[in-house]
Amino acid sequence: MSCPFDHFDGPSSGTKGYKPIRQKDNFPLFKWMDNYRYLLNWISSRARTVMSRVAVLSSSSVYGDSFHCSPFSGLTNSFVGFSRNWPNPNATQWSKNMESHLRLLPSVKRNQISRPEASRCSLGLAQELTCYKVENTGKTDGDQDLFAEMKQRFLSFKKQKYLEDLEHFQALAEVQYPKFMVIACADSRVCPSIILGFQPGEAFMIRNVANLVPPLEHGPSETNAALEFAVNTLEVENILVIGHSSCGGIQALMSMQDDVDSGSFLEKWVINGKSAKLRAKAEAAHSSFDQQCGHCEKESINRSLLNLLTYPWIKERVRKELLSIHGGYYDFLNCSFEKWTLDLKGSSIEGGRYSFKDQAFWH
């Protein structure tokens, strides 16, 4: 009796669960059935492997805000002659690992799938897999209210300013000619456009922690990149460095230990004001910490004005009187503003000496 699988080009003899077909045998019928059984086992094994991988891939896919089960609904391995579903240990372990990771996320809520929903999952893993729904547990309504208010502010700006002065804004869309380069603190309470009334196109601006200007030798930064563009390309006529009261950046600078190398980005930045810190501590040695910080807030502005002169293209324009350098201090405790202008003739970078003119106090 000829075996129909004598010429079967199946898996190699090294495949697990498969026994090579022996064509010469004293009992061909029984051996044919035996090979048929091994062939079915091999097909079943391969099918389980493929489908378990499909289940893992499709279960880990995210659609919108939910983790969905496999789209192969109700699919089993009955097509190879077995009616029951085969649980896959790899998929089960994956499910447990996924569950343990997702439990650590506060924005993920865990929901066991119900039996009707379980029919959507493949490979009979309905009792083993857990569906997760990713939800925003933050203050969604509050965020929407904030942006709703922001929208109204924008529409108000558009109606009352942009459309009322359309020709001016269309001109600004083509080119800008600001008279000021402003360096101010990133503090949310200090907004130069509000405090000093700068309008669009009037001031090229950069804000950083503690309104510091690093010297040229400290290398590139966002601040000196903005300075280069403002002075060399826009050819601004004024640079204004604005400090303020109760500055958190200055407080961080004054609290730093000089001999400690910190990995903090904040400390690595405010160290640019170290010379101002040393001078403030020396001149206000017997004052309270808050008073020392207040002294350093103004001293750091003056040091930044001197640091501006370390850039040759700034010093040259100041010397030619094409550019003026100013300091400003906003005290939001009593809403006052001090302004002064650096006098190049009486100032020295090397000696840390500075001289001022045109001082004013607005209150």
PDB file of C-alpha atoms in Angstrom, residues 83-278:
ATOM      1  CA  SER A  83     -11.763  21.398  18.568  1.00  0.00           C
ATOM      2  CA  ARG A  84     -10.245  22.961  21.683  1.00  0.00           C
ATOM      3  CA  ASN A  85      -8.271  26.200  21.985  1.00  0.00           C
ATOM      4  CA  TRP A  86      -4.622  25.911  22.855  1.00  0.00           C
ATOM      5  CA  PRO A  87      -3.377  28.281  25.564  1.00  0.00           C
ATOM      6  CA  ASN A  88       0.010  29.711  24.684  1.00  0.00           C
ATOM      7  CA  PRO A  89       2.493  30.008  27.563  1.00  0.00           C
ATOM      8  CA  ASN A  90       4.487  32.731  25.828  1.00  0.00           C
ATOM      9  CA  ALA A  91       1.420  34.891  25.277  1.00  0.00           C
ATOM     10  CA  THR A  92       0.362  34.277  28.875  1.00  0.00           C
ATOM     11  CA  GLN A  93       3.744  35.395  30.189  1.00  0.00           C
ATOM     12  CA  TRP A  94       3.639  38.431  27.901  1.00  0.00           C
ATOM     13  CA  SER A  95       0.227  39.313  29.300  1.00  0.00           C
ATOM     14  CA  LYS A  96       1.495  39.100  32.881  1.00  0.00           C
ATOM     15  CA  ASN A  97       4.538  41.216  32.087  1.00  0.00           C
ATOM     16  CA  MET A  98       2.391  43.785  30.310  1.00  0.00           C
ATOM     17  CA  GLU A  99       0.046  43.898  33.271  1.00  0.00           C
ATOM     18  CA  SER A 100       2.863  44.461  35.756  1.00  0.00           C
ATOM     19  CA  HIS A 101       4.256  47.347  33.662  1.00  0.00           C
ATOM     20  CA  LEU A 102       0.908  49.020  33.108  1.00  0.00           C
ATOM     21  CA  ARG A 103       0.090  48.918  36.812  1.00  0.00           C
ATOM     22  CA  LEU A 104       2.926  51.412  37.285  1.00  0.00           C
ATOM     23  CA  LEU A 105       1.283  53.985  35.030  1.00  0.00           C
ATOM     24  CA  PRO A 106      -1.151  56.296  36.857  1.00  0.00           C
ATOM     25  CA  SER A 107      -2.949  57.189  33.633  1.00  0.00           C
ATOM     26  CA  VAL A 108      -3.866  53.588  32.794  1.00  0.00           C
ATOM     27  CA  LYS A 109      -6.972  52.023  34.256  1.00  0.00           C
ATOM     28  CA  ARG A 110      -7.170  48.243  34.422  1.00  0.00           C
ATOM     29  CA  ASN A 111     -10.366  46.553  33.325  1.00  0.00           C
ATOM     30  CA  GLN A 112     -10.887  42.814  33.068  1.00  0.00           C
ATOM     31  CA  ILE A 113     -12.689  41.924  29.865  1.00  0.00           C
ATOM     32  CA  SER A 114     -16.097  40.373  30.215  1.00  0.00           C
ATOM     33  CA  ARG A 115     -17.003  37.047  28.608  1.00  0.00           C
ATOM     34  CA  PRO A 116     -18.935  38.600  25.687  1.00  0.00           C
ATOM     35  CA  GLU A 117     -15.931  40.803  25.025  1.00  0.00           C
ATOM     36  CA  ALA A 118     -13.630  37.834  25.414  1.00  0.00           C
ATOM     37  CA  SER A 119     -14.909  36.377  22.175  1.00  0.00           C
ATOM     38  CA  ARG A 120     -13.022  39.144  20.390  1.00  0.00           C
ATOM     39  CA  CYS A 121      -9.701  37.799  21.640  1.00  0.00           C
ATOM     40  CA  SER A 122      -7.944  35.063  19.724  1.00  0.00           C
ATOM     41  CA  LEU A 123      -6.384  31.758  20.720  1.00  0.00           C
ATOM     42  CA  GLY A 124      -8.620  31.182  23.742  1.00  0.00           C
ATOM     43  CA  LEU A 125      -6.757  33.672  25.887  1.00  0.00           C
ATOM     44  CA  ALA A 126      -9.881  35.415  27.123  1.00  0.00           C
ATOM     45  CA  GLN A 127      -9.260  34.257  30.693  1.00  0.00           C
ATOM     46  CA  GLU A 128      -5.566  35.106  30.513  1.00  0.00           C
ATOM     47  CA  LEU A 129      -5.364  38.472  28.777  1.00  0.00           C
ATOM     48  CA  THR A 130      -6.399  41.750  30.332  1.00  0.00           C
ATOM     49  CA  CYS A 131      -7.588  44.676  28.268  1.00  0.00           C
ATOM     50  CA  TYR A 132      -6.382  48.116  29.289  1.00  0.00           C
ATOM     51  CA  LYS A 133      -7.943  51.451  28.629  1.00  0.00           C
ATOM     52  CA  VAL A 134      -5.647  54.452  28.688  1.00  0.00           C
ATOM     53  CA  GLU A 135      -7.435  57.415  30.168  1.00  0.00           C
ATOM     54  CA  ASN A 136      -6.344  60.929  30.959  1.00  0.00           C
ATOM     55  CA  THR A 137      -6.781  61.107  34.721  1.00  0.00           C
ATOM     56  CA  GLY A 138      -5.559  64.685  34.885  1.00  0.00           C
ATOM     57  CA  LYS A 139      -7.734  67.770  35.172  1.00  0.00           C
ATOM     58  CA  THR A 140      -9.034  67.619  31.626  1.00  0.00           C
ATOM     59  CA  ASP A 141     -11.860  70.082  32.235  1.00  0.00           C
ATOM     60  CA  GLY A 142      -9.462  72.533  33.849  1.00  0.00           C
ATOM     61  CA  ASP A 143      -7.068  72.269  30.909  1.00  0.00           C
ATOM     62  CA  GLN A 144      -9.904  72.851  28.480  1.00  0.00           C
ATOM     63  CA  ASP A 145     -10.984  75.898  30.467  1.00  0.00           C
ATOM     64  CA  LEU A 146      -7.439  77.285  30.322  1.00  0.00           C
ATOM     65  CA  PHE A 147      -7.268  76.891  26.566  1.00  0.00           C
ATOM     66  CA  ALA A 148     -10.791  78.232  26.156  1.00  0.00           C
ATOM     67  CA  GLU A 149      -9.657  81.370  27.960  1.00  0.00           C
ATOM     68  CA  MET A 150      -6.496  81.475  25.863  1.00  0.00           C
ATOM     69  CA  LYS A 151      -8.608  81.239  22.720  1.00  0.00           C
ATOM     70  CA  GLN A 152     -10.692  84.220  23.813  1.00  0.00           C
ATOM     71  CA  ARG A 153      -7.548  86.226  24.515  1.00  0.00           C
ATOM     72  CA  PHE A 154      -6.214  85.435  21.057  1.00  0.00           C
ATOM     73  CA  LEU A 155      -9.492  86.337  19.354  1.00  0.00           C
ATOM     74  CA  SER A 156      -9.591  89.546  21.358  1.00  0.00           C
ATOM     75  CA  PHE A 157      -6.033  90.382  20.230  1.00  0.00           C
ATOM     76  CA  LYS A 158      -6.959  89.656  16.639  1.00  0.00           C
ATOM     77  CA  LYS A 159     -10.057  91.837  16.723  1.00  0.00           C
ATOM     78  CA  GLN A 160      -8.829  94.740  18.839  1.00  0.00           C
ATOM     79  CA  LYS A 161      -5.171  94.936  17.744  1.00  0.00           C
ATOM     80  CA  TYR A 162      -4.325  92.898  14.659  1.00  0.00           C
ATOM     81  CA  LEU A 163      -7.313  93.867  12.500  1.00  0.00           C
ATOM     82  CA  GLU A 164      -7.319  97.431  13.825  1.00  0.00           C
ATOM     83  CA  ASP A 165      -3.702  97.888  12.735  1.00  0.00           C
ATOM     84  CA  LEU A 166      -3.617  95.411   9.864  1.00  0.00           C
ATOM     85  CA  GLU A 167      -1.178  97.413   7.743  1.00  0.00           C
ATOM     86  CA  HIS A 168       1.407  97.450  10.546  1.00  0.00           C
ATOM     87  CA  PHE A 169       1.189  93.696  11.165  1.00  0.00           C
ATOM     88  CA  GLN A 170       1.385  92.933   7.445  1.00  0.00           C
ATOM     89  CA  ALA A 171       4.551  95.017   7.278  1.00  0.00           C
ATOM     90  CA  LEU A 172       5.973  93.074  10.242  1.00  0.00           C
ATOM     91  CA  ALA A 173       5.281  89.853   8.351  1.00  0.00           C
ATOM     92  CA  GLU A 174       7.848  90.990   5.775  1.00  0.00           C
ATOM     93  CA  VAL A 175      10.631  92.399   7.969  1.00  0.00           C
ATOM     94  CA  GLN A 176      11.424  93.500  11.528  1.00  0.00           C
ATOM     95  CA  TYR A 177      13.378  96.522  12.759  1.00  0.00           C
ATOM     96  CA  PRO A 178      13.413  96.288  16.568  1.00  0.00           C
ATOM     97  CA  LYS A 179      15.186  99.049  18.480  1.00  0.00           C
ATOM     98  CA  PHE A 180      15.762  96.888  21.571  1.00  0.00           C
ATOM     99  CA  MET A 181      17.353  93.586  22.411  1.00  0.00           C
ATOM    100  CA  VAL A 182      15.876  92.568  25.785  1.00  0.00           C
ATOM    101  CA  ILE A 183      17.380  89.923  28.085  1.00  0.00           C
ATOM    102  CA  ALA A 184      14.965  89.141  30.893  1.00  0.00           C
ATOM    103  CA  CYS A 185      14.314  86.411  33.446  1.00  0.00           C
ATOM    104  CA  ALA A 186      12.143  83.425  32.629  1.00  0.00           C
ATOM    105  CA  ASP A 187      10.130  84.057  35.811  1.00  0.00           C
ATOM    106  CA  SER A 188       6.395  83.983  35.038  1.00  0.00           C
ATOM    107  CA  ARG A 189       5.862  87.163  37.063  1.00  0.00           C
ATOM    108  CA  VAL A 190       8.222  89.203  34.884  1.00  0.00           C
ATOM    109  CA  CYS A 191       6.863  89.882  31.396  1.00  0.00           C
ATOM    110  CA  PRO A 192       8.674  92.802  29.711  1.00  0.00           C
ATOM    111  CA  SER A 193       5.967  93.258  27.089  1.00  0.00           C
ATOM    112  CA  ILE A 194       3.398  93.843  29.845  1.00  0.00           C
ATOM    113  CA  ILE A 195       5.595  95.763  32.291  1.00  0.00           C
ATOM    114  CA  LEU A 196       7.242  98.079  29.751  1.00  0.00           C
ATOM    115  CA  GLY A 197       4.604  97.923  27.034  1.00  0.00           C
ATOM    116  CA  PHE A 198       6.718  96.550  24.200  1.00  0.00           C
ATOM    117  CA  GLN A 199       4.595  96.087  21.103  1.00  0.00           C
ATOM    118  CA  PRO A 200       5.161  93.507  18.333  1.00  0.00           C
ATOM    119  CA  GLY A 201       8.245  94.450  16.339  1.00  0.00           C
ATOM    120  CA  GLU A 202       9.757  96.718  19.016  1.00  0.00           C
ATOM    121  CA  ALA A 203      11.954  94.303  20.996  1.00  0.00           C
ATOM    122  CA  PHE A 204      13.918  91.194  20.078  1.00  0.00           C
ATOM    123  CA  MET A 205      13.784  89.210  23.277  1.00  0.00           C
ATOM    124  CA  ILE A 206      15.320  86.243  25.064  1.00  0.00           C
ATOM    125  CA  ARG A 207      14.500  85.058  28.569  1.00  0.00           C
ATOM    126  CA  ASN A 208      16.593  82.774  30.726  1.00  0.00           C
ATOM    127  CA  VAL A 209      16.956  81.853  34.390  1.00  0.00           C
ATOM    128  CA  ALA A 210      18.194  84.897  36.350  1.00  0.00           C
ATOM    129  CA  ASN A 211      18.594  87.025  33.176  1.00  0.00           C
ATOM    130  CA  LEU A 212      22.300  86.180  32.921  1.00  0.00           C
ATOM    131  CA  VAL A 213      24.697  87.000  30.098  1.00  0.00           C
ATOM    132  CA  PRO A 214      27.655  84.578  30.103  1.00  0.00           C
ATOM    133  CA  PRO A 215      31.030  85.966  29.007  1.00  0.00           C
ATOM    134  CA  LEU A 216      32.452  85.090  25.602  1.00  0.00           C
ATOM    135  CA  GLU A 217      34.942  82.577  27.017  1.00  0.00           C
ATOM    136  CA  HIS A 218      32.128  80.397  28.395  1.00  0.00           C
ATOM    137  CA  GLY A 219      31.246  79.315  24.883  1.00  0.00           C
ATOM    138  CA  PRO A 220      28.007  79.241  22.889  1.00  0.00           C
ATOM    139  CA  SER A 221      24.587  79.484  24.493  1.00  0.00           C
ATOM    140  CA  GLU A 222      21.069  80.482  23.496  1.00  0.00           C
ATOM    141  CA  THR A 223      21.693  83.932  24.955  1.00  0.00           C
ATOM    142  CA  ASN A 224      24.798  84.847  22.970  1.00  0.00           C
ATOM    143  CA  ALA A 225      23.271  83.300  19.843  1.00  0.00           C
ATOM    144  CA  ALA A 226      20.330  85.688  20.206  1.00  0.00           C
ATOM    145  CA  LEU A 227      22.732  88.558  20.899  1.00  0.00           C
ATOM    146  CA  GLU A 228      24.711  87.826  17.753  1.00  0.00           C
ATOM    147  CA  PHE A 229      21.598  87.849  15.596  1.00  0.00           C
ATOM    148  CA  ALA A 230      20.157  90.976  17.234  1.00  0.00           C
ATOM    149  CA  VAL A 231      23.376  93.002  17.047  1.00  0.00           C
ATOM    150  CA  ASN A 232      24.911  91.841  13.761  1.00  0.00           C
ATOM    151  CA  THR A 233      21.795  91.151  11.688  1.00  0.00           C
ATOM    152  CA  LEU A 234      18.994  93.264  13.131  1.00  0.00           C
ATOM    153  CA  GLU A 235      21.419  96.008  14.236  1.00  0.00           C
ATOM    154  CA  VAL A 236      19.488  96.912  17.367  1.00  0.00           C
ATOM    155  CA  GLU A 237      20.429 100.192  19.000  1.00  0.00           C
ATOM    156  CA  ASN A 238      19.870  99.150  22.619  1.00  0.00           C
ATOM    157  CA  ILE A 239      20.483  96.109  24.794  1.00  0.00           C
ATOM    158  CA  LEU A 240      18.447  96.037  28.003  1.00  0.00           C
ATOM    159  CA  VAL A 241      19.118  93.461  30.736  1.00  0.00           C
ATOM    160  CA  ILE A 242      16.175  93.272  33.156  1.00  0.00           C
ATOM    161  CA  GLY A 243      16.427  91.724  36.621  1.00  0.00           C
ATOM    162  CA  HIS A 244      13.767  91.557  39.296  1.00  0.00           C
ATOM    163  CA  SER A 245      13.030  91.085  42.990  1.00  0.00           C
ATOM    164  CA  SER A 246      12.661  87.677  44.661  1.00  0.00           C
ATOM    165  CA  CYS A 247      14.520  85.931  41.830  1.00  0.00           C
ATOM    166  CA  GLY A 248      14.614  82.161  42.318  1.00  0.00           C
ATOM    167  CA  GLY A 249      17.653  81.815  40.060  1.00  0.00           C
ATOM    168  CA  ILE A 250      19.653  84.233  42.197  1.00  0.00           C
ATOM    169  CA  GLN A 251      18.527  82.443  45.353  1.00  0.00           C
ATOM    170  CA  ALA A 252      19.798  79.172  43.847  1.00  0.00           C
ATOM    171  CA  LEU A 253      23.110  80.870  43.021  1.00  0.00           C
ATOM    172  CA  MET A 254      23.511  82.252  46.539  1.00  0.00           C
ATOM    173  CA  SER A 255      22.674  78.862  48.090  1.00  0.00           C
ATOM    174  CA  MET A 256      25.209  76.879  46.063  1.00  0.00           C
ATOM    175  CA  GLN A 257      28.234  75.306  47.705  1.00  0.00           C
ATOM    176  CA  ASP A 258      31.280  76.551  45.859  1.00  0.00           C
ATOM    177  CA  ASP A 259      33.260  73.323  46.243  1.00  0.00           C
ATOM    178  CA  VAL A 260      30.490  70.946  45.146  1.00  0.00           C
ATOM    179  CA  ASP A 261      30.280  69.805  41.527  1.00  0.00           C
ATOM    180  CA  SER A 262      26.557  69.378  40.926  1.00  0.00           C
ATOM    181  CA  GLY A 263      24.916  67.637  37.991  1.00  0.00           C
ATOM    182  CA  SER A 264      22.031  70.117  38.106  1.00  0.00           C
ATOM    183  CA  PHE A 265      21.352  71.998  34.875  1.00  0.00           C
ATOM    184  CA  LEU A 266      20.138  74.949  36.951  1.00  0.00           C
ATOM    185  CA  GLU A 267      23.347  75.195  38.965  1.00  0.00           C
ATOM    186  CA  LYS A 268      25.522  74.760  35.888  1.00  0.00           C
ATOM    187  CA  TRP A 269      23.724  77.750  34.359  1.00  0.00           C
ATOM    188  CA  VAL A 270      23.544  80.158  37.307  1.00  0.00           C
ATOM    189  CA  ILE A 271      27.262  79.642  37.991  1.00  0.00           C
ATOM    190  CA  ASN A 272      27.645  82.261  35.240  1.00  0.00           C
ATOM    191  CA  GLY A 273      26.787  84.751  37.976  1.00  0.00           C
ATOM    192  CA  LYS A 274      29.449  83.544  40.420  1.00  0.00           C
ATOM    193  CA  SER A 275      31.408  86.822  40.337  1.00  0.00           C
ATOM    194  CA  ALA A 276      28.234  88.711  41.288  1.00  0.00           C
ATOM    195  CA  LYS A 277      27.640  86.270  44.141  1.00  0.00           C
ATOM    196  CA  LEU A 278      31.145  86.739  45.560  1.00  0.00           C
TER     197      LEU A 278
END
